[in-house]
Amino acid sequence: MLFLSACSTYNQSVAPYYKNVSAGNYPQAEKELDKNSLIQAPRNKLLYLMEKGRICHLKGEYENSNNYFNRADQRLDEGLTSASDAAVGVLLNSASQKYKGEDFEKFMIHYYKALNYLYLNKTEDAIVEARRITLQAQEQGDKYNNKDNRYSNDAFALTLQGMLYESNNDVNNAFISYRNAAEIYLKSPDKTYYGTTMPLELEEDVIRTAKLNGFTTEADQFETTFGIKYEPVTPSEGGELIFFWENGLAPVKTQVDLFFSLIRNSNGDLFFTDAAGGIVVPFNYDGDRNRVNTKSVESLRVAFPKYVAQTPYYSSASISVNNQDMPLVKAEDINELAFKTLQQRALKEMSGILSRLAVKKIAEYSLRAAAKSDGKTNGLLEGLGYGIQLYSLLSEKADTRNWQSLPAYISYTRIPLQKGDNQVRITLKNAQGVSETKTITVQGNGRLQFYNYATLR
């Protein structure tokens, strides 16, 4: 029973909650969340707060949603790393440690908090979230030494930041944010960032806000860089609507088993290698390496997390407003972010797991060897050795936790509005070409407004 319990993934343990989220039954989903003992565990507190904030947002309870997101933010600010938590990771597994959040999940907290504040007409609080996006980016930049090959910033978060500043008529900071987002894309030869190609909307926003600030030279330079000629458009009398479409659900984590052998090179250094020899991981052992008999250490089973994508029910969507069709452009690919960021840290995580298992295995063999010294068998020591072997087997478990109610993709478009009522028609299509239509009414008030629409199945 212990072994079977260890094989259960986080997704399987919290399945009733996610099934109700996918079905759009948010009140029942919240009930399932609140009665689930796993996500209520202290080590999963951050995950619980993020899920709680998300489900309240989906229910339209924006004040409650931000109460939970603010508590999640507070936990992140206070730090979730401690000596005792690190010891848990060494003695047990990473799934038993406090959940610290994926890097992209931290940016998504600011996305939902900002929308909540806007819907509550708390523009100044939304601007605070815009500033916190910069702080989050700086923190992650420091974490990875601003390496271009690591996810240390988020182009979509910076684009959102520009929108938030623009909603507050701060076109100078809006330009800076749009420019910073564009420069992230421009670092890639094909202007693609974690599965997302630079949106034309963003290119136009950079040039438009540059012109509004009187930065003619910068505007001309970006027109050349983007290969477009921007033609200013007369602002709509009713203002604009920025429409976000959140489609599908984020990928889930499962567990895969990998097998490694411990080897020693000619210099006496210890390494782990898989059967094919394609993965080689150094073993940073603090003890006496010369006493480690690599031939006696059997293959080590490593339980490692692996993302599995969930195919969204809807494959495309289109927007029609006042008999005008508006294109939706993908702005954030959480699927790609999840897969790539796990891949980026895989070697470091695998090194920690293998070192933990090897130390347990060395302790096991040392006890069993000591049990048979002088031609006699010490039953207690031998039993302890086999006890460590059983303990290692049952405790080896991958960390399969993640914020799974996030969407798989986020797309957006800017919609010019007329004064008064505007009928925004959303047409959704699945892979078989079957269409569904939903219409919302937006009051054009001359300002920039926001609306996010979720299809989470």
Tab-separated table of C-alpha atoms in Angstrom:
chain	number	residue	atom	x	y	z
A	1	MET	CA	0.000	0.000	0.000
A	2	LEU	CA	2.875	2.363	0.786
A	3	PHE	CA	4.425	1.619	-2.609
A	4	LEU	CA	1.166	2.210	-4.473
A	5	SER	CA	0.645	5.469	-2.564
A	6	ALA	CA	4.125	6.620	-3.548
A	7	CYS	CA	3.294	6.043	-7.218
A	8	SER	CA	0.224	8.294	-7.127
A	9	THR	CA	0.843	11.643	-8.858
A	10	TYR	CA	-0.372	15.008	-7.619
A	11	ASN	CA	-2.813	15.257	-10.547
A	12	GLN	CA	-4.385	11.905	-9.676
A	13	SER	CA	-4.715	12.900	-6.018
A	14	VAL	CA	-6.502	16.177	-6.833
A	15	ALA	CA	-8.389	14.895	-9.900
A	16	PRO	CA	-11.957	15.772	-8.739
A	17	TYR	CA	-10.985	19.447	-8.436
A	18	TYR	CA	-9.469	19.667	-11.911
A	19	LYS	CA	-12.335	17.734	-13.512
A	20	ASN	CA	-14.800	20.300	-12.200
A	21	VAL	CA	-12.583	23.202	-13.310
A	22	SER	CA	-12.470	21.714	-16.811
A	23	ALA	CA	-16.255	21.238	-16.815
A	24	GLY	CA	-16.800	24.865	-15.766
A	25	ASN	CA	-18.424	23.779	-12.495
A	26	TYR	CA	-16.476	26.277	-10.397
A	27	PRO	CA	-18.519	26.142	-7.153
A	28	GLN	CA	-18.115	22.359	-6.968
A	29	ALA	CA	-14.453	22.679	-7.926
A	30	GLU	CA	-13.909	24.978	-4.946
A	31	LYS	CA	-15.604	22.482	-2.626
A	32	GLU	CA	-13.344	19.702	-3.898
A	33	LEU	CA	-10.317	21.942	-3.402
A	34	ASP	CA	-11.241	22.807	0.182
A	35	LYS	CA	-11.768	19.205	1.263
A	36	ASN	CA	-8.676	17.707	-0.384
A	37	SER	CA	-6.174	16.720	2.325
A	38	LEU	CA	-3.134	16.689	0.017
A	39	ILE	CA	-3.374	20.271	-1.206
A	40	GLN	CA	-4.314	21.348	2.332
A	41	ALA	CA	-0.984	20.016	3.637
A	42	PRO	CA	1.361	22.776	4.919
A	43	ARG	CA	4.007	21.964	2.292
A	44	ASN	CA	1.431	22.676	-0.458
A	45	LYS	CA	0.175	25.967	0.987
A	46	LEU	CA	1.469	28.088	-1.916
A	47	LEU	CA	-0.167	25.781	-4.436
A	48	TYR	CA	-3.453	25.902	-2.525
A	49	LEU	CA	-3.415	29.721	-2.431
A	50	MET	CA	-2.744	29.970	-6.176
A	51	GLU	CA	-5.500	27.501	-7.022
A	52	LYS	CA	-7.872	29.241	-4.617
A	53	GLY	CA	-7.101	32.623	-6.175
A	54	ARG	CA	-7.671	31.182	-9.639
A	55	ILE	CA	-11.017	29.539	-8.847
A	56	CYS	CA	-12.300	32.718	-7.152
A	57	HIS	CA	-11.265	34.697	-10.234
A	58	LEU	CA	-13.175	32.282	-12.470
A	59	LYS	CA	-16.231	32.731	-10.233
A	60	GLY	CA	-15.969	36.511	-10.571
A	61	GLU	CA	-15.068	36.970	-6.906
A	62	TYR	CA	-12.212	39.365	-7.637
A	63	GLU	CA	-11.736	40.685	-4.097
A	64	ASN	CA	-11.514	37.170	-2.652
A	65	SER	CA	-9.261	36.127	-5.503
A	66	ASN	CA	-6.728	38.807	-4.685
A	67	ASN	CA	-6.881	38.007	-0.996
A	68	TYR	CA	-5.523	34.553	-1.838
A	69	PHE	CA	-3.057	35.793	-4.458
A	70	ASN	CA	-1.713	38.398	-2.029
A	71	ARG	CA	-1.117	35.681	0.554
A	72	ALA	CA	0.668	33.626	-2.106
A	73	ASP	CA	2.800	36.658	-2.964
A	74	GLN	CA	3.611	37.143	0.705
A	75	ARG	CA	4.835	33.566	1.046
A	76	LEU	CA	7.070	34.013	-1.997
A	77	ASP	CA	8.434	37.299	-0.613
A	78	GLU	CA	9.208	35.697	2.750
A	79	GLY	CA	11.040	32.837	1.051
A	80	LEU	CA	10.210	29.137	1.191
A	81	THR	CA	13.733	27.744	1.505
A	82	SER	CA	15.102	26.682	4.892
A	83	ALA	CA	17.652	24.247	6.312
A	84	SER	CA	14.901	21.937	7.565
A	85	ASP	CA	13.157	21.948	4.188
A	86	ALA	CA	16.444	21.185	2.429
A	87	ALA	CA	16.986	18.277	4.845
A	88	VAL	CA	13.561	16.891	3.919
A	89	GLY	CA	14.639	16.917	0.272
A	90	VAL	CA	17.795	14.967	1.114
A	91	LEU	CA	16.226	12.417	3.453
A	92	LEU	CA	12.921	11.932	1.616
A	93	ASN	CA	12.282	13.518	-1.790
A	94	SER	CA	11.522	16.869	-3.391
A	95	ALA	CA	7.769	16.122	-3.364
A	96	SER	CA	7.913	16.270	0.461
A	97	GLN	CA	9.412	19.768	0.441
A	98	LYS	CA	7.455	23.012	0.402
A	99	TYR	CA	6.117	23.835	-3.048
A	100	LYS	CA	8.017	26.907	-4.262
A	101	GLY	CA	6.263	27.552	-7.583
A	102	GLU	CA	7.469	27.444	-11.160
A	103	ASP	CA	9.056	30.683	-12.391
A	104	PHE	CA	6.322	31.316	-14.960
A	105	GLU	CA	3.635	30.696	-12.315
A	106	LYS	CA	4.961	33.674	-10.345
A	107	PHE	CA	4.401	35.969	-13.341
A	108	MET	CA	0.881	34.594	-13.767
A	109	ILE	CA	0.011	35.642	-10.215
A	110	HIS	CA	0.618	39.265	-11.282
A	111	TYR	CA	-1.486	38.772	-14.436
A	112	TYR	CA	-4.550	37.687	-12.475
A	113	LYS	CA	-4.028	40.187	-9.676
A	114	ALA	CA	-3.818	43.052	-12.165
A	115	LEU	CA	-7.023	41.947	-13.928
A	116	ASN	CA	-8.794	41.576	-10.575
A	117	TYR	CA	-7.841	45.124	-9.594
A	118	LEU	CA	-8.958	46.511	-12.955
A	119	TYR	CA	-12.327	44.783	-12.652
A	120	LEU	CA	-12.643	46.277	-9.170
A	121	ASN	CA	-11.832	49.740	-10.622
A	122	LYS	CA	-8.636	49.877	-8.545
A	123	THR	CA	-6.339	51.182	-11.261
A	124	GLU	CA	-3.581	52.296	-8.898
A	125	ASP	CA	-3.370	48.812	-7.406
A	126	ALA	CA	-3.158	47.373	-10.921
A	127	ILE	CA	-0.220	49.719	-11.590
A	128	VAL	CA	1.479	48.346	-8.466
A	129	GLU	CA	1.252	44.902	-10.067
A	130	ALA	CA	2.804	46.366	-13.207
A	131	ARG	CA	5.788	47.499	-11.145
A	132	ARG	CA	5.992	44.116	-9.415
A	133	ILE	CA	6.431	42.478	-12.827
A	134	THR	CA	9.693	44.403	-13.147
A	135	LEU	CA	10.787	43.278	-9.665
A	136	GLN	CA	9.921	39.673	-10.514
A	137	ALA	CA	11.973	39.889	-13.712
A	138	GLN	CA	14.947	41.347	-11.815
A	139	GLU	CA	14.737	38.585	-9.201
A	140	GLN	CA	14.757	35.855	-11.821
A	141	GLY	CA	17.512	37.621	-13.762
A	142	ASP	CA	19.678	37.562	-10.634
A	143	LYS	CA	18.760	33.906	-10.053
A	144	TYR	CA	20.096	32.885	-13.478
A	145	ASN	CA	22.744	35.618	-13.925
A	146	ASN	CA	20.654	37.077	-16.768
A	147	LYS	CA	21.583	34.219	-19.095
A	148	ASP	CA	19.764	34.362	-22.440
A	149	ASN	CA	19.360	30.572	-22.449
A	150	ARG	CA	17.353	30.621	-19.217
A	151	TYR	CA	13.809	31.786	-18.567
A	152	SER	CA	14.597	34.903	-16.559
A	153	ASN	CA	11.948	37.215	-17.987
A	154	ASP	CA	8.527	36.953	-19.571
A	155	ALA	CA	7.619	38.765	-22.791
A	156	PHE	CA	3.884	38.455	-22.183
A	157	ALA	CA	4.193	39.855	-18.648
A	158	LEU	CA	6.067	42.884	-20.014
A	159	THR	CA	3.431	43.343	-22.730
A	160	LEU	CA	0.745	43.260	-20.039
A	161	GLN	CA	2.793	45.760	-18.052
A	162	GLY	CA	2.710	48.154	-21.020
A	163	MET	CA	-1.059	47.736	-21.303
A	164	LEU	CA	-1.498	48.511	-17.610
A	165	TYR	CA	0.579	51.675	-17.857
A	166	GLU	CA	-1.333	52.686	-20.973
A	167	SER	CA	-4.653	52.201	-19.164
A	168	ASN	CA	-3.360	54.790	-16.675
A	169	ASN	CA	-2.380	57.193	-19.518
A	170	ASP	CA	1.327	56.676	-18.770
A	171	VAL	CA	2.517	56.315	-22.368
A	172	ASN	CA	6.187	56.806	-21.445
A	173	ASN	CA	6.341	53.732	-19.199
A	174	ALA	CA	4.039	51.916	-21.626
A	175	PHE	CA	6.594	52.451	-24.407
A	176	ILE	CA	9.436	51.216	-22.200
A	177	SER	CA	7.495	48.045	-21.331
A	178	TYR	CA	6.486	47.325	-24.937
A	179	ARG	CA	10.047	47.960	-26.101
A	180	ASN	CA	11.471	45.627	-23.435
A	181	ALA	CA	9.008	42.907	-24.453
A	182	ALA	CA	9.901	43.346	-28.137
A	183	GLU	CA	13.619	43.155	-27.413
A	184	ILE	CA	13.136	39.758	-25.783
A	185	TYR	CA	11.641	38.454	-29.036
A	186	LEU	CA	14.322	40.153	-31.137
A	187	LYS	CA	17.061	38.172	-29.385
A	188	SER	CA	15.793	35.137	-31.290
A	189	PRO	CA	16.560	34.931	-35.058
A	190	ASP	CA	12.931	34.078	-35.842
A	191	LYS	CA	11.465	36.478	-33.229
A	192	THR	CA	10.062	33.537	-31.258
A	193	TYR	CA	10.082	33.236	-27.478
A	194	TYR	CA	9.117	29.938	-25.828
A	195	GLY	CA	6.703	28.911	-28.560
A	196	THR	CA	5.284	32.396	-29.197
A	197	THR	CA	6.092	34.521	-32.246
A	198	MET	CA	6.204	38.267	-31.654
A	199	PRO	CA	2.619	39.519	-32.085
A	200	LEU	CA	2.040	42.179	-34.732
A	201	GLU	CA	-0.003	43.986	-32.082
A	202	LEU	CA	3.143	44.359	-29.976
A	203	GLU	CA	5.187	45.692	-32.890
A	204	GLU	CA	2.527	48.315	-33.554
A	205	ASP	CA	2.272	49.192	-29.852
A	206	VAL	CA	6.023	49.860	-29.679
A	207	ILE	CA	5.912	52.215	-32.665
A	208	ARG	CA	2.612	53.849	-31.673
A	209	THR	CA	3.727	54.697	-28.127
A	210	ALA	CA	7.116	55.871	-29.403
A	211	LYS	CA	5.321	58.344	-31.671
A	212	LEU	CA	2.986	59.438	-28.861
A	213	ASN	CA	6.075	60.240	-26.767
A	214	GLY	CA	7.656	62.154	-29.658
A	215	PHE	CA	10.421	59.539	-30.022
A	216	THR	CA	10.514	59.848	-33.814
A	217	THR	CA	13.973	58.344	-34.239
A	218	GLU	CA	13.103	55.270	-32.157
A	219	ALA	CA	9.821	54.857	-34.034
A	220	ASP	CA	11.638	54.905	-37.395
A	221	GLN	CA	14.243	52.447	-36.130
A	222	PHE	CA	11.610	49.988	-34.978
A	223	GLU	CA	9.719	50.270	-38.268
A	224	THR	CA	12.932	49.221	-40.002
A	225	THR	CA	13.637	46.453	-37.488
A	226	PHE	CA	10.114	45.034	-37.698
A	227	GLY	CA	9.849	45.527	-41.452
A	228	ILE	CA	6.517	47.308	-41.224
A	229	LYS	CA	5.179	50.775	-41.925
A	230	TYR	CA	2.891	51.837	-39.124
A	231	GLU	CA	-0.053	54.000	-40.112
A	232	PRO	CA	-1.573	55.884	-37.148
A	233	VAL	CA	-5.244	55.156	-36.563
A	234	THR	CA	-7.714	57.703	-35.240
A	235	PRO	CA	-8.626	56.637	-31.683
A	236	SER	CA	-12.090	55.117	-31.407
A	237	GLU	CA	-14.703	57.282	-29.728
A	238	GLY	CA	-15.646	54.452	-27.367
A	239	GLY	CA	-12.051	53.546	-26.508
A	240	GLU	CA	-10.554	50.080	-26.845
A	241	LEU	CA	-11.015	46.621	-25.377
A	242	ILE	CA	-8.052	44.287	-24.834
A	243	PHE	CA	-9.550	40.816	-25.047
A	244	PHE	CA	-7.643	37.809	-23.648
A	245	TRP	CA	-8.620	34.275	-24.608
A	246	GLU	CA	-7.351	31.660	-22.121
A	247	ASN	CA	-7.609	28.268	-23.785
A	248	GLY	CA	-7.162	24.759	-22.403
A	249	LEU	CA	-5.430	23.693	-19.211
A	250	ALA	CA	-1.736	23.697	-18.339
A	251	PRO	CA	0.178	20.423	-18.742
A	252	VAL	CA	0.248	17.965	-15.855
A	253	LYS	CA	3.290	16.281	-14.378
A	254	THR	CA	3.729	12.543	-14.300
A	255	GLN	CA	6.580	10.356	-13.068
A	256	VAL	CA	9.112	8.489	-15.217
A	257	ASP	CA	11.712	6.039	-13.918
A	258	LEU	CA	15.305	6.320	-15.139
A	259	PHE	CA	18.172	3.973	-14.240
A	260	PHE	CA	21.770	5.048	-13.620
A	261	SER	CA	25.046	3.329	-12.779
A	262	LEU	CA	27.818	4.788	-10.633
A	263	ILE	CA	31.229	4.807	-12.380
A	264	ARG	CA	34.734	6.082	-11.649
A	265	ASN	CA	37.039	7.609	-14.273
A	266	SER	CA	40.839	7.322	-14.455
A	267	ASN	CA	41.230	10.375	-12.196
A	268	GLY	CA	39.141	8.792	-9.466
A	269	ASP	CA	36.167	11.092	-10.033
A	270	LEU	CA	32.701	9.596	-9.568
A	271	PHE	CA	29.917	9.927	-12.144
A	272	PHE	CA	26.432	8.610	-12.823
A	273	THR	CA	25.566	7.432	-16.318
A	274	ASP	CA	22.443	5.964	-17.890
A	275	ALA	CA	22.472	2.692	-19.822
A	276	ALA	CA	22.968	4.415	-23.181
A	277	GLY	CA	25.709	6.683	-21.844
A	278	GLY	CA	23.837	9.730	-23.129
A	279	ILE	CA	23.468	11.328	-19.682
A	280	VAL	CA	26.521	11.826	-17.480
A	281	VAL	CA	26.113	13.509	-14.082
A	282	PRO	CA	28.983	14.201	-11.635
A	283	PHE	CA	28.619	12.787	-8.104
A	284	ASN	CA	29.716	15.451	-5.625
A	285	TYR	CA	30.380	13.163	-2.630
A	286	ASP	CA	31.688	14.731	0.593
A	287	GLY	CA	32.897	11.434	2.067
A	288	ASP	CA	35.939	9.327	1.273
A	289	ARG	CA	35.570	8.593	-2.437
A	290	ASN	CA	38.226	5.889	-2.365
A	291	ARG	CA	36.006	3.792	-0.104
A	292	VAL	CA	33.134	3.846	-2.601
A	293	ASN	CA	33.075	0.523	-4.451
A	294	THR	CA	31.271	1.366	-7.695
A	295	LYS	CA	31.058	-2.309	-8.675
A	296	SER	CA	28.990	-3.129	-5.601
A	297	VAL	CA	26.476	-0.316	-6.129
A	298	GLU	CA	23.598	-1.611	-8.216
A	299	SER	CA	21.646	0.558	-10.682
A	300	LEU	CA	19.844	3.476	-9.091
A	301	ARG	CA	16.204	4.105	-9.971
A	302	VAL	CA	15.501	7.811	-10.359
A	303	ALA	CA	11.897	9.022	-10.220
A	304	PHE	CA	11.844	12.153	-12.356
A	305	PRO	CA	8.947	14.493	-13.254
A	306	LYS	CA	7.757	14.750	-16.841
A	307	TYR	CA	5.167	17.121	-18.256
A	308	VAL	CA	2.265	15.757	-20.298
A	309	ALA	CA	0.303	18.251	-22.412
A	310	GLN	CA	-3.495	18.331	-22.269
A	311	THR	CA	-4.968	18.885	-25.722
A	312	PRO	CA	-7.507	21.765	-25.564
A	313	TYR	CA	-11.029	21.010	-26.760
A	314	TYR	CA	-11.091	24.212	-28.822
A	315	SER	CA	-8.481	24.566	-31.537
A	316	SER	CA	-9.252	28.129	-32.658
A	317	ALA	CA	-11.352	31.190	-31.945
A	318	SER	CA	-12.339	34.362	-33.777
A	319	ILE	CA	-13.726	37.708	-32.603
A	320	SER	CA	-16.308	39.843	-34.370
A	321	VAL	CA	-17.283	43.300	-33.077
A	322	ASN	CA	-19.714	45.663	-34.790
A	323	ASN	CA	-19.422	43.646	-38.038
A	324	GLN	CA	-15.629	43.844	-37.913
A	325	ASP	CA	-13.468	40.710	-37.553
A	326	MET	CA	-10.479	40.955	-35.209
A	327	PRO	CA	-7.574	38.450	-35.252
A	328	LEU	CA	-6.550	36.704	-32.047
A	329	VAL	CA	-2.780	36.325	-31.639
A	330	LYS	CA	-1.052	33.929	-29.246
A	331	ALA	CA	0.845	35.857	-26.562
A	332	GLU	CA	1.804	33.198	-23.988
A	333	ASP	CA	2.420	29.472	-24.458
A	334	ILE	CA	2.376	27.972	-20.971
A	335	ASN	CA	2.750	24.479	-22.429
A	336	GLU	CA	6.064	25.407	-24.029
A	337	LEU	CA	7.211	27.298	-20.936
A	338	ALA	CA	6.528	24.296	-18.726
A	339	PHE	CA	8.387	21.829	-20.939
A	340	LYS	CA	11.383	24.093	-21.610
A	341	THR	CA	11.907	25.355	-18.053
A	342	LEU	CA	11.834	21.784	-16.702
A	343	GLN	CA	14.380	20.815	-19.352
A	344	GLN	CA	16.616	23.749	-18.371
A	345	ARG	CA	16.890	22.643	-14.761
A	346	ALA	CA	16.790	18.883	-15.416
A	347	LEU	CA	20.536	18.290	-15.002
A	348	LYS	CA	20.706	20.154	-11.689
A	349	GLU	CA	17.639	18.379	-10.297
A	350	MET	CA	18.832	14.984	-11.494
A	351	SER	CA	22.221	15.560	-9.884
A	352	GLY	CA	20.540	16.250	-6.536
A	353	ILE	CA	18.299	13.186	-6.783
A	354	LEU	CA	21.157	10.865	-7.763
A	355	SER	CA	23.398	12.177	-5.002
A	356	ARG	CA	20.643	11.600	-2.456
A	357	LEU	CA	20.082	8.028	-3.674
A	358	ALA	CA	23.797	7.248	-3.828
A	359	VAL	CA	24.362	8.423	-0.242
A	360	LYS	CA	21.504	6.160	0.905
A	361	LYS	CA	22.927	3.262	-1.140
A	362	ILE	CA	26.432	3.751	0.293
A	363	ALA	CA	24.982	3.815	3.825
A	364	GLU	CA	23.056	0.622	3.062
A	365	TYR	CA	26.127	-1.259	1.799
A	366	SER	CA	28.297	0.045	4.634
A	367	LEU	CA	25.869	-1.310	7.221
A	368	ARG	CA	25.531	-4.644	5.462
A	369	ALA	CA	29.316	-4.951	5.140
A	370	ALA	CA	29.805	-4.070	8.809
A	371	ALA	CA	27.189	-6.652	9.730
A	372	LYS	CA	29.400	-9.446	8.301
A	373	SER	CA	32.788	-8.451	9.740
A	374	ASP	CA	35.047	-11.042	11.403
A	375	GLY	CA	33.093	-13.893	9.839
A	376	LYS	CA	30.067	-13.177	12.006
A	377	THR	CA	26.707	-11.693	11.121
A	378	ASN	CA	25.232	-8.864	13.158
A	379	GLY	CA	21.492	-9.202	12.618
A	380	LEU	CA	20.720	-5.669	13.777
A	381	LEU	CA	23.163	-3.989	11.381
A	382	GLU	CA	22.113	-6.249	8.528
A	383	GLY	CA	18.482	-5.445	9.236
A	384	LEU	CA	19.251	-1.734	9.244
A	385	GLY	CA	20.980	-2.104	5.881
A	386	TYR	CA	17.956	-3.793	4.334
A	387	GLY	CA	15.748	-1.245	6.072
A	388	ILE	CA	17.547	1.565	4.273
A	389	GLN	CA	17.071	-0.329	0.997
A	390	LEU	CA	13.312	-0.603	1.578
A	391	TYR	CA	13.133	3.016	2.754
A	392	SER	CA	14.907	4.203	-0.423
A	393	LEU	CA	12.496	2.231	-2.576
A	394	LEU	CA	9.367	3.611	-0.905
A	395	SER	CA	10.565	7.199	-0.503
A	396	GLU	CA	11.808	7.685	-4.071
A	397	LYS	CA	9.086	9.809	-5.648
A	398	ALA	CA	9.114	12.591	-8.249
A	399	ASP	CA	7.645	16.001	-7.505
A	400	THR	CA	4.594	16.077	-9.782
A	401	ARG	CA	3.028	19.255	-8.371
A	402	ASN	CA	2.214	22.319	-10.477
A	403	TRP	CA	-0.473	24.997	-10.875
A	404	GLN	CA	-2.652	22.987	-13.237
A	405	SER	CA	-5.679	25.290	-13.561
A	406	LEU	CA	-3.591	27.758	-15.556
A	407	PRO	CA	-4.512	27.892	-19.258
A	408	ALA	CA	-2.396	26.128	-21.869
A	409	TYR	CA	-2.296	29.250	-24.074
A	410	ILE	CA	-3.264	32.907	-23.856
A	411	SER	CA	-4.144	34.862	-27.006
A	412	TYR	CA	-5.284	38.454	-27.285
A	413	THR	CA	-6.495	41.214	-29.570
A	414	ARG	CA	-7.221	44.941	-29.370
A	415	ILE	CA	-10.795	45.868	-30.247
A	416	PRO	CA	-11.900	49.425	-31.163
A	417	LEU	CA	-15.198	50.272	-29.473
A	418	GLN	CA	-18.086	52.539	-30.352
A	419	LYS	CA	-19.693	54.782	-27.784
A	420	GLY	CA	-22.346	52.873	-25.863
A	421	ASP	CA	-23.120	49.175	-26.281
A	422	ASN	CA	-20.776	46.951	-28.310
A	423	GLN	CA	-21.649	43.339	-29.087
A	424	VAL	CA	-18.485	41.221	-28.923
A	425	ARG	CA	-19.052	37.866	-30.569
A	426	ILE	CA	-16.659	34.991	-29.817
A	427	THR	CA	-16.781	31.984	-32.155
A	428	LEU	CA	-15.003	28.859	-30.905
A	429	LYS	CA	-14.119	25.861	-33.073
A	430	ASN	CA	-12.972	22.384	-32.061
A	431	ALA	CA	-10.755	20.052	-34.077
A	432	GLN	CA	-13.810	18.632	-35.899
A	433	GLY	CA	-14.842	22.116	-37.059
A	434	VAL	CA	-17.882	22.313	-34.765
A	435	SER	CA	-18.529	25.929	-33.786
A	436	GLU	CA	-19.944	27.525	-30.645
A	437	THR	CA	-20.716	31.207	-30.230
A	438	LYS	CA	-20.888	33.441	-27.184
A	439	THR	CA	-21.786	37.144	-27.176
A	440	ILE	CA	-20.844	39.657	-24.493
A	441	THR	CA	-21.843	43.311	-24.289
A	442	VAL	CA	-19.145	45.908	-23.587
A	443	GLN	CA	-19.937	49.538	-22.829
A	444	GLY	CA	-17.657	51.866	-24.789
A	445	ASN	CA	-16.613	54.617	-22.376
A	446	GLY	CA	-13.693	56.181	-24.231
A	447	ARG	CA	-11.094	54.357	-22.120
A	448	LEU	CA	-8.943	51.250	-22.415
A	449	GLN	CA	-10.745	48.231	-20.948
A	450	PHE	CA	-9.839	44.583	-20.349
A	451	TYR	CA	-11.723	41.296	-20.562
A	452	ASN	CA	-10.440	37.721	-20.171
A	453	TYR	CA	-12.457	34.743	-21.356
A	454	ALA	CA	-11.513	31.193	-20.314
A	455	THR	CA	-12.280	27.898	-22.079
A	456	LEU	CA	-10.624	25.359	-19.820
A	457	ARG	CA	-11.394	22.030	-21.423
